[in-house]
Amino acid sequence: MAKKLNMRKRYELLTRGLGWEPTYQSKEKVFSNESYEGIKITDWSKWEDPFRLTIDAYWKYQAEKDKKLYAVMDSFAQNNAHLNLADATYVNALKLFIQGVTPLEYQAHRGFARLARQFSGEGAQIACQMQSLDELRHTQTQIHTISHYNKHFNGMHDPFHMHDRVWYLSVPKSYFDDAKSAGPFEFITSVSFAFEYLLTNLLFVPFMSGAAFNGDMATVTFGFSAQSDESRHMTLGLELIKFLLEQHEDNIPIVQGWIDKHFWRAYRVLALVSAMQDYMLPESPMSWKEAWEIYFVENAGALFNDLARYGLRMPKYHEQATAEAEHLSHQVWGTLYNYAHAASMHFWLPDEKKMDWLSEKYPNTFDKYYRPRYEMWAQMAKEGKRFQNGGLPQLCQVCQVPMLFTEVSKDDPMQISYRSSEFNGEKFHTCSDGCKDIFDHEPEKYVHAWLPVHQIFQGNCGGAAIPDILNWYHFKPEDGGDYAGSADETRWKAMHGETTGAASSDTESAEEKAAA
Amino acid sequence: MTVKAIHGEYPVVMMDSVDRFHGNQLVYIGWDYHTSISTANAYPLPPDMPFAALTGAVLPSVLGPHPEFPLIEWDKVEWMLDGKLFHPNMGLSLKDNGIGHKSLIRFRTPGLKGYNNTGN
Ligand SMILES: [Fe+2]
Ligand SMILES: [Fe+2]
Ligand SMILES: [Zn+2]
């Protein structure tokens, strides 16, 4: 009887030897993306695959997880479990997720599929192929999980279309476009290491524990189902970095540059998450600042101590990111409030209870800078003059976030931070030293940015008036604005038997929406 | 550093060149220490527009709702153009004031440092 092989041996036998020396075309032509970035690989066989899963085992595990997940989703839908949410304002976090994050899962799926084709090492091909499948599955399971909410709340009806067009979604989209339009080694350093290894907890913890704290069991279940994939992806990120650094010393400065760049870009994407975490969750598990301290300052500090022996240091400007943690979520939420009329989700002023929580979590900044702002806006709203920005914001050429960040590191936190560069006779504006460095390193790339505000002024976004633009985004009039007085609020109240000004028709519209 | 490309030279397309704005140029204008407005705003403006139209019409249309806006004494305002102190001539055009495509204009209002002096 044949001896039973252990997992590792079995994996090696099943994956190695899948490659062959091409004879019709040269190897350089077959794997045309592998060398142009300047990365030197001397021996692919040194690649230690962190997944060690064969495709048959992979299918089995994923199928089991899917079965459980879809069972939870079914019972969630049958029991109308959305009624158990802490509050309907929570659903806005899901809107941000489906619009901003789910399309990134799909982008990751495509990016890893390309890597599976372009890496010549078989171990790396298999690992990228599996991650590509994982990411497609994440896209699908997120759509299925959130589709239940789409029956009862606005703003979740066309996330992929929105992702390609909407001003605030150009932030996550452009990060991934940047990585995907780079070479395969930069892409995997960006997504697997800078994003998934360094920062993923800052994305998933607020959404998943936010879901748990606010009664959203469907999203919690999705989170668990993705967690085992995510831990494989994180391991891949770390193994990859070590592999590149061990292969050739010339790789070190290239990889360090990518870590600096993609850390900063991914961090800027997380600005949106910080606002969600501190303001959208009725019950907040932890503040952005606390999460940053645990998941970045402590964890990354330990990690880079380990990586120092390979010649790597902490990503450039990490101190700025840490200093900004005191301000970030408040500045972003304020900007979203300014432009609530142009969003496909709702924003609002924090109530007293939330402001007290924010004071406690941000003792150095909230009462001094941000509480007064909300008091001013609350006063204006009371007088019927709800503050909104009637213009369009200046955007950063690199991260595409409205230029809202301030000179926190220069001890001037109420002064907007402006940086600029010149290229080809034109001025380019950036929000920070981090973004300016990225621009100056590859200006030819970033002049291609599709900046939503400039595109509107060029006449490429459905018209000049806000309603025309929103229509081009596929937003419906009831999708944005303040939560108070929204169709979502009316429906939520009707679901709980509370009457509002137009109660009878509200019940009707809830049923209509559910039937749609 | 130039962008590394698989084939040949990486192309450059100037996505926001001035000819794409239908005769206008882009100008960004930010009010320092008034961060409740969040960001400088972007405006497509005719290069021949007199500077006085900025303070008289363009800025009020967007910044007007801020409680300190009506209190601004325009003759005391300190201006910056693309990072340098600047004394605009109200009667001259944007162009003749040296304001180019994608210039950044910042202004400070002495005595007005945001709602309750909080920079808001
Ligand atoms: Fe994923
Ligand atoms: Fe992942
Ligand atoms: Zn930026």
mmCIF file of C-alpha atoms in Angstrom, chain A residues 32-33 36-38 334-335 338-339 368-369 372-373 375-377 380 387-394 397 402-404 406 412 414-416 418 423-424 426-429 441-445 447-451 453-455 457-459, chain B residues 1-7 10-18 20-22 26 28-44 61-63 65-67 82 100-106 108 115-116 118-120:
data_model
loop_
_atom_site.group_PDB
_atom_site.id
_atom_site.type_symbol
_atom_site.label_atom_id
_atom_site.label_comp_id
_atom_site.label_asym_id
_atom_site.label_seq_id
_atom_site.Cartn_x
_atom_site.Cartn_y
_atom_site.Cartn_z
ATOM 1 C CA SER A 32 7.079 39.300 -20.318
ATOM 2 C CA ASN A 33 6.201 41.174 -17.116
ATOM 3 C CA TYR A 36 11.058 45.171 -16.301
ATOM 4 C CA GLU A 37 10.651 46.445 -12.751
ATOM 5 C CA GLY A 38 14.281 45.635 -11.999
ATOM 6 C CA GLY A 334 -16.717 67.037 8.393
ATOM 7 C CA THR A 335 -15.919 66.913 4.685
ATOM 8 C CA ASN A 338 -20.131 69.305 3.630
ATOM 9 C CA TYR A 339 -20.958 67.188 0.593
ATOM 10 C CA LYS A 368 -10.773 71.937 21.297
ATOM 11 C CA TYR A 369 -11.348 71.732 17.556
ATOM 12 C CA PRO A 372 -17.121 73.618 18.331
ATOM 13 C CA ARG A 373 -17.496 72.849 14.635
ATOM 14 C CA GLU A 375 -21.997 73.074 17.602
ATOM 15 C CA MET A 376 -21.717 75.722 14.929
ATOM 16 C CA TRP A 377 -23.312 73.435 12.356
ATOM 17 C CA MET A 380 -26.963 76.744 11.679
ATOM 18 C CA PHE A 387 -24.192 74.152 6.194
ATOM 19 C CA GLN A 388 -23.106 72.621 2.936
ATOM 20 C CA ASN A 389 -20.332 73.331 0.528
ATOM 21 C CA GLY A 390 -21.852 74.709 -2.653
ATOM 22 C CA GLY A 391 -18.627 74.314 -4.613
ATOM 23 C CA LEU A 392 -16.427 71.388 -5.495
ATOM 24 C CA PRO A 393 -13.306 70.506 -3.505
ATOM 25 C CA GLN A 394 -9.684 70.664 -4.550
ATOM 26 C CA GLN A 397 -3.459 64.508 -7.469
ATOM 27 C CA PRO A 402 -10.304 66.222 -1.113
ATOM 28 C CA MET A 403 -7.403 68.313 0.226
ATOM 29 C CA LEU A 404 -8.710 68.333 3.787
ATOM 30 C CA THR A 406 -3.894 69.698 7.911
ATOM 31 C CA ASP A 412 -0.680 73.798 13.029
ATOM 32 C CA MET A 414 -6.249 73.970 11.654
ATOM 33 C CA GLN A 415 -4.171 74.884 8.614
ATOM 34 C CA ILE A 416 -4.757 72.841 5.449
ATOM 35 C CA TYR A 418 -0.773 72.193 0.676
ATOM 36 C CA PHE A 423 5.587 68.835 -14.410
ATOM 37 C CA ASN A 424 5.567 69.566 -18.117
ATOM 38 C CA GLU A 426 1.627 72.396 -15.287
ATOM 39 C CA LYS A 427 1.017 72.626 -11.543
ATOM 40 C CA PHE A 428 0.029 69.554 -9.536
ATOM 41 C CA HIS A 429 -1.298 69.719 -5.985
ATOM 42 C CA HIS A 441 8.884 59.920 -8.228
ATOM 43 C CA GLU A 442 6.618 59.109 -11.191
ATOM 44 C CA PRO A 443 4.946 62.317 -12.382
ATOM 45 C CA GLU A 444 4.266 60.787 -15.805
ATOM 46 C CA LYS A 445 1.987 58.282 -14.136
ATOM 47 C CA VAL A 447 -0.742 63.230 -14.593
ATOM 48 C CA HIS A 448 -3.074 60.508 -15.880
ATOM 49 C CA ALA A 449 -5.242 60.680 -12.775
ATOM 50 C CA TRP A 450 -8.952 60.833 -13.575
ATOM 51 C CA LEU A 451 -9.827 63.442 -10.990
ATOM 52 C CA VAL A 453 -13.782 67.292 -9.931
ATOM 53 C CA HIS A 454 -11.737 68.178 -12.995
ATOM 54 C CA GLN A 455 -13.704 65.701 -15.087
ATOM 55 C CA PHE A 457 -15.529 70.781 -15.142
ATOM 56 C CA GLN A 458 -14.376 69.272 -18.430
ATOM 57 C CA GLY A 459 -17.949 68.221 -19.063
ATOM 58 C CA MET B 1 12.626 58.862 -12.341
ATOM 59 C CA THR B 2 10.533 57.847 -15.286
ATOM 60 C CA VAL B 3 7.878 55.200 -15.129
ATOM 61 C CA LYS B 4 9.113 51.765 -16.127
ATOM 62 C CA ALA B 5 7.195 50.301 -19.027
ATOM 63 C CA ILE B 6 7.099 46.858 -20.618
ATOM 64 C CA HIS B 7 7.390 48.258 -24.130
ATOM 65 C CA TYR B 10 5.723 55.450 -21.069
ATOM 66 C CA PRO B 11 3.251 57.844 -22.730
ATOM 67 C CA VAL B 12 2.242 61.152 -21.195
ATOM 68 C CA VAL B 13 -1.287 62.485 -21.580
ATOM 69 C CA MET B 14 -1.963 65.739 -19.758
ATOM 70 C CA MET B 15 -5.439 64.939 -18.457
ATOM 71 C CA ASP B 16 -6.105 68.415 -17.088
ATOM 72 C CA SER B 17 -4.417 70.681 -19.611
ATOM 73 C CA VAL B 18 -6.052 74.089 -19.871
ATOM 74 C CA ARG B 20 -9.837 70.898 -21.931
ATOM 75 C CA PHE B 21 -11.742 73.439 -19.848
ATOM 76 C CA HIS B 22 -13.736 75.203 -22.558
ATOM 77 C CA LEU B 26 -8.874 76.090 -13.019
ATOM 78 C CA TYR B 28 -8.241 76.806 -6.348
ATOM 79 C CA ILE B 29 -9.150 79.136 -3.514
ATOM 80 C CA GLY B 30 -8.794 78.363 0.178
ATOM 81 C CA TRP B 31 -9.609 80.392 3.289
ATOM 82 C CA ASP B 32 -6.925 79.719 5.896
ATOM 83 C CA TYR B 33 -7.992 78.719 9.417
ATOM 84 C CA HIS B 34 -11.552 78.029 8.355
ATOM 85 C CA THR B 35 -11.454 74.254 8.190
ATOM 86 C CA SER B 36 -15.187 73.806 8.669
ATOM 87 C CA ILE B 37 -15.212 74.502 4.927
ATOM 88 C CA SER B 38 -12.963 71.414 4.717
ATOM 89 C CA THR B 39 -10.910 72.212 1.642
ATOM 90 C CA ALA B 40 -9.987 74.868 -0.834
ATOM 91 C CA ASN B 41 -12.546 74.800 -3.619
ATOM 92 C CA ALA B 42 -11.859 74.365 -7.306
ATOM 93 C CA TYR B 43 -13.376 76.850 -9.769
ATOM 94 C CA PRO B 44 -13.299 76.948 -13.578
ATOM 95 C CA SER B 61 -21.557 81.947 -3.801
ATOM 96 C CA VAL B 62 -19.667 79.200 -1.988
ATOM 97 C CA LEU B 63 -18.302 80.611 1.269
ATOM 98 C CA PRO B 65 -22.976 80.710 4.436
ATOM 99 C CA HIS B 66 -20.000 80.715 6.815
ATOM 100 C CA PRO B 67 -20.920 83.010 9.755
ATOM 101 C CA ASP B 82 1.077 79.694 -5.294
ATOM 102 C CA GLY B 100 -2.313 80.710 -14.030
ATOM 103 C CA HIS B 101 -4.078 77.441 -14.751
ATOM 104 C CA LYS B 102 -4.345 75.441 -11.507
ATOM 105 C CA SER B 103 -2.959 78.274 -9.377
ATOM 106 C CA LEU B 104 -3.715 78.108 -5.679
ATOM 107 C CA ILE B 105 -4.933 81.300 -4.012
ATOM 108 C CA ARG B 106 -5.048 81.358 -0.224
ATOM 109 C CA ARG B 108 -6.109 85.063 5.576
ATOM 110 C CA TYR B 115 -15.896 80.144 14.634
ATOM 111 C CA ASN B 116 -15.032 81.144 18.247
ATOM 112 C CA THR B 118 -11.186 77.580 16.787
ATOM 113 C CA GLY B 119 -9.970 77.577 13.194
ATOM 114 C CA ASN B 120 -13.370 76.453 12.013
#
